[in-house]
């Protein structure tokens, strides 16, 4: 599971334009759903930051039913994988593993607040 958290932390970075790889709409929706699940289930990201992430993800999915379904299924699958991973649940270093994820959710929260305060995109 530690590898999953690290992989999603890296995916979070790539999701905000730090890589040149482009994703299909469905792949991006799955990525966002998985990121949300990692933040919520594995890394205990605060609810306010999860809500900001979800709002920005919803905007990115543009109300497309297929993308929303892919997002929800990915979040469900990743959440189940986390809950069923005995090694992750028993680990004593989850806090350190989750640092990149928590930092990125904090960055997303700042972006959301800046937009909400009229600071643009």
CSV table of C-alpha atoms in Angstrom, one decimal:
chain,number,residue,atom,x,y,z
A,1,UNK,CA,0.0,0.0,0.0
A,2,UNK,CA,2.9,2.3,0.7
A,3,UNK,CA,3.7,2.0,-3.0
A,4,UNK,CA,0.1,2.9,-3.9
A,5,UNK,CA,0.3,6.1,-1.8
A,6,UNK,CA,3.6,7.1,-3.3
A,7,UNK,CA,2.3,6.3,-6.8
A,8,UNK,CA,-0.7,8.5,-6.3
A,9,UNK,CA,1.3,11.3,-4.8
A,10,UNK,CA,3.3,11.2,-8.1
A,11,UNK,CA,0.1,11.0,-10.0
A,12,UNK,CA,-1.1,14.1,-8.1
A,13,UNK,CA,1.9,16.0,-9.3
A,14,UNK,CA,1.4,14.9,-12.9
A,15,UNK,CA,-2.2,15.9,-12.7
A,16,UNK,CA,-1.3,19.5,-12.3
A,17,UNK,CA,0.8,19.9,-15.3
A,18,UNK,CA,4.2,18.8,-14.1
A,19,UNK,CA,4.6,16.1,-16.7
A,20,UNK,CA,4.1,16.2,-20.5
A,21,UNK,CA,2.0,13.0,-20.6
A,22,UNK,CA,-1.6,13.6,-21.6
A,23,UNK,CA,-4.5,11.4,-20.5
A,24,UNK,CA,-7.8,10.6,-22.0
A,25,UNK,CA,-10.8,12.0,-20.3
A,26,UNK,CA,-11.7,8.6,-18.8
A,27,UNK,CA,-8.1,8.1,-17.6
A,28,UNK,CA,-8.0,11.5,-16.0
A,29,UNK,CA,-11.4,10.9,-14.3
A,30,UNK,CA,-10.0,7.6,-12.9
A,31,UNK,CA,-6.8,9.4,-11.8
A,32,UNK,CA,-8.9,12.0,-10.0
A,33,UNK,CA,-11.0,9.4,-8.3
A,34,UNK,CA,-8.0,7.5,-7.1
A,35,UNK,CA,-6.4,10.6,-5.8
A,36,UNK,CA,-9.5,11.5,-3.8
A,37,UNK,CA,-9.6,8.0,-2.3
A,38,UNK,CA,-5.9,8.1,-1.3
A,39,UNK,CA,-6.4,11.5,0.3
A,40,UNK,CA,-9.5,10.4,2.2
A,41,UNK,CA,-8.8,6.7,3.1
A,42,UNK,CA,-5.1,6.5,3.3
A,43,UNK,CA,-3.8,9.9,4.3
A,44,UNK,CA,-6.6,11.4,6.4
A,45,UNK,CA,-6.7,14.7,4.4
A,46,UNK,CA,-8.9,17.2,6.2
A,47,UNK,CA,-12.6,17.4,5.0
A,48,UNK,CA,-12.3,21.0,3.8
A,49,UNK,CA,-9.3,20.0,1.5
A,50,UNK,CA,-11.2,17.0,0.2
A,51,UNK,CA,-14.2,19.2,-0.6
A,52,UNK,CA,-12.0,21.7,-2.5
A,53,UNK,CA,-10.5,18.8,-4.4
A,54,UNK,CA,-13.9,17.4,-5.2
A,55,UNK,CA,-15.2,20.7,-6.4
A,56,UNK,CA,-12.2,21.3,-8.7
A,57,UNK,CA,-12.5,17.7,-10.0
A,58,UNK,CA,-16.2,18.2,-10.7
A,59,UNK,CA,-15.4,21.3,-12.7
A,60,UNK,CA,-12.8,19.3,-14.7
A,61,UNK,CA,-15.3,16.5,-15.4
A,62,UNK,CA,-17.8,19.0,-16.9
A,63,UNK,CA,-20.8,17.0,-15.8
A,64,UNK,CA,-20.0,14.2,-18.3
A,65,UNK,CA,-21.8,11.1,-17.1
A,66,UNK,CA,-19.2,8.7,-18.3
A,67,UNK,CA,-16.4,10.7,-16.7
A,68,UNK,CA,-18.3,11.0,-13.4
A,69,UNK,CA,-18.9,7.2,-13.4
A,70,UNK,CA,-15.2,6.5,-14.0
A,71,UNK,CA,-14.3,8.9,-11.2
A,72,UNK,CA,-16.7,7.3,-8.7
A,73,UNK,CA,-15.7,3.7,-9.7
A,74,UNK,CA,-12.0,4.5,-9.3
A,75,UNK,CA,-12.6,6.2,-5.9
A,76,UNK,CA,-14.6,3.1,-4.8
A,77,UNK,CA,-11.9,0.6,-6.0
A,78,UNK,CA,-9.0,2.5,-4.5
A,79,UNK,CA,-10.8,3.0,-1.2
A,80,UNK,CA,-11.6,-0.8,-1.0
A,81,UNK,CA,-7.9,-1.6,-1.8
A,82,UNK,CA,-6.7,0.7,1.0
A,83,UNK,CA,-9.2,-0.7,3.5
A,84,UNK,CA,-8.3,-4.3,2.6
A,85,UNK,CA,-4.5,-3.8,2.7
A,86,UNK,CA,-3.4,-5.3,6.0
A,87,UNK,CA,0.2,-4.1,5.6
A,88,UNK,CA,-1.0,-0.5,5.1
A,89,UNK,CA,-3.4,-0.7,8.0
A,90,UNK,CA,-0.6,-2.1,10.3
A,91,UNK,CA,2.1,0.3,9.1
A,92,UNK,CA,3.6,2.7,11.6
A,93,UNK,CA,5.0,5.1,9.0
A,94,UNK,CA,1.9,6.1,7.1
A,95,UNK,CA,2.3,9.7,8.3
A,96,UNK,CA,5.6,10.0,6.5
A,97,UNK,CA,4.3,8.2,3.4
A,98,UNK,CA,1.4,10.6,3.1
A,99,UNK,CA,3.4,13.8,3.4
A,100,UNK,CA,3.5,14.4,-0.4
A,101,UNK,CA,-0.3,13.7,-0.7
A,102,UNK,CA,-1.2,16.0,2.2
A,103,UNK,CA,1.0,18.8,0.7
A,104,UNK,CA,-0.6,18.5,-2.6
A,105,UNK,CA,-4.1,18.6,-1.2
A,106,UNK,CA,-3.1,21.7,0.8
A,107,UNK,CA,-1.9,23.2,-2.5
A,108,UNK,CA,-5.2,22.4,-4.1
A,109,UNK,CA,-7.0,24.0,-1.2
A,110,UNK,CA,-5.0,27.2,-1.6
A,111,UNK,CA,-5.8,27.2,-5.3
A,112,UNK,CA,-9.5,26.7,-4.6
A,113,UNK,CA,-9.5,29.5,-1.9
A,114,UNK,CA,-7.7,31.9,-4.3
A,115,UNK,CA,-10.3,31.3,-6.9
A,116,UNK,CA,-13.2,31.6,-4.4
A,117,UNK,CA,-11.7,34.9,-3.2
A,118,UNK,CA,-11.7,36.2,-6.8
A,119,UNK,CA,-8.0,35.7,-7.4
A,120,UNK,CA,-8.5,34.0,-10.7
A,121,UNK,CA,-7.5,30.6,-11.9
